[in-house]
Structures are given as structure tokens and as C-alpha cells.
Amino acid sequence: MVSYKAVEPFDDVAFAVESAIVGEGLVVDHVSHVGDMLERTREDVGSDKVLFTKANVYTFCSAAVSRKVMEVDPMNIAYCPYGIFVAELADQPGEVIVGFRQFPDGAMQEVQALLDGIVREAVGQ
């Protein structure tokens, strides 16, 4: 995993992530509200531990970059769509973490560079 800490409130960071994705000419396909789901189902699965105050995963794809990496190896489809998470841990309120999964060496490093650029822009680095 690659992650960065943000100094802004969660909602501002989440908006910055969405804006950075759109700024690359991409479309957010889905926002998964992981934190809400885990909180909503916490008691149902027998847990009393609150994990996040808020946590979302933003999924999207790039036609140009995806085609490029899949022309190298069509099985790079396994990495699509790409996701960036924004999370505020319950035991560290006020600290927002933004990141994504690492990708393997080779062609997929172009995707990693794309996601890294988006995240760095969103957190102001």
C-alpha cells in the first residue's frame, strides 16, 4: 500500500480526491462507503470495535492507461478498476489517510504513477 497523511478534514480531502481524478479527465465510477458499511454491520457481525469515523474508496479507470498496460499483458485486467481510499481512523480522529494498492513492476507502474500523482495533488504534496 502507498499512503499519505492529509492535514485537511475528511470531507475536504474526499472532495480533493474526486476533483483530482476528474482533473485527470477521468470519471469516478463508484464511491464505496466502506466506513458506513462497516459501522452499519458492526453489531450484526458481533463486533464492538469502531474502525473508522469515515472511510470511502473511489474507483475509476483510464481508457488510455488501461489499454496501454493491457496491450503489454491482457491479464492486467485484474487490476482494473483502480481505487483510491480516503479514511479517518476512529482511534486517530482528525488524521486522514489517502492511498492506494501498490502495483507490480513493469507496465503497471504507469498506473501506480497516475494514482500517486492524483493522491499527491489531493493532499497537497
Coordinates of C-alpha atoms in Angstrom, one line a residue, residues 23-96:
G23 CA -8.9 16.8 -13.3
E24 CA -7.1 14.0 -15.0
G25 CA -10.0 13.6 -17.4
L26 CA -11.3 10.5 -15.6
V27 CA -14.7 9.6 -14.2
V28 CA -15.4 8.2 -10.7
D29 CA -17.3 5.0 -11.5
H30 CA -18.3 4.3 -7.9
V31 CA -17.8 5.6 -4.4
S32 CA -17.8 2.7 -1.9
H33 CA -18.8 4.0 1.6
V34 CA -16.7 1.3 3.4
G35 CA -16.7 3.1 6.7
D36 CA -20.5 3.4 6.8
M37 CA -21.0 -0.2 5.8
L38 CA -18.6 -1.5 8.5
E39 CA -20.3 0.7 11.1
R40 CA -23.8 -0.3 10.0
T41 CA -23.0 -4.0 10.2
R42 CA -20.7 -3.9 13.2
E43 CA -23.1 -5.4 15.7
D44 CA -24.5 -7.8 13.2
V45 CA -21.1 -9.5 12.9
G46 CA -20.6 -9.5 16.6
S47 CA -18.0 -6.7 16.9
D48 CA -17.9 -3.7 19.3
K49 CA -14.9 -2.1 17.6
V50 CA -15.4 1.1 15.6
L51 CA -12.8 1.2 12.9
F52 CA -13.3 4.5 11.1
T53 CA -15.0 7.8 11.6
K54 CA -15.3 7.9 7.8
A55 CA -13.8 5.8 5.0
N56 CA -14.5 5.8 1.3
V57 CA -13.0 4.1 -1.8
Y58 CA -13.2 5.9 -5.1
T59 CA -13.0 3.6 -8.2
F60 CA -12.3 4.7 -11.7
C61 CA -10.4 3.7 -14.8
S62 CA -8.4 5.3 -17.6
A63 CA -9.1 4.1 -21.1
A64 CA -5.7 5.3 -22.4
V65 CA -3.6 3.9 -19.5
S66 CA -5.6 0.7 -19.2
R67 CA -5.3 0.0 -22.9
K68 CA -1.6 0.6 -22.7
V69 CA -0.9 -1.7 -19.8
M70 CA -3.3 -4.4 -21.1
E71 CA -1.6 -4.4 -24.5
V72 CA 1.5 -5.4 -22.6
D73 CA -0.3 -8.1 -20.8
P74 CA -4.1 -8.6 -21.1
M75 CA -4.2 -10.1 -17.7
N76 CA -3.5 -6.7 -16.2
I77 CA -7.3 -6.5 -16.4
A78 CA -7.1 -8.0 -12.8
Y79 CA -6.0 -4.5 -11.6
C80 CA -8.9 -2.6 -13.1
P81 CA -10.7 -0.6 -11.9
Y82 CA -8.3 1.4 -9.9
G83 CA -9.1 2.6 -6.4
I84 CA -8.1 5.3 -4.0
F85 CA -9.2 5.3 -0.4
V86 CA -9.7 8.1 2.0
A87 CA -10.0 7.1 5.6
E88 CA -10.1 8.6 9.1
L89 CA -9.3 6.0 11.7
A90 CA -11.6 6.1 14.8
D91 CA -8.7 5.9 17.1
Q92 CA -6.9 8.8 15.4
P93 CA -9.6 11.4 14.8
G94 CA -8.5 14.3 12.7
E95 CA -5.9 12.3 10.8
V96 CA -7.0 11.5 7.3

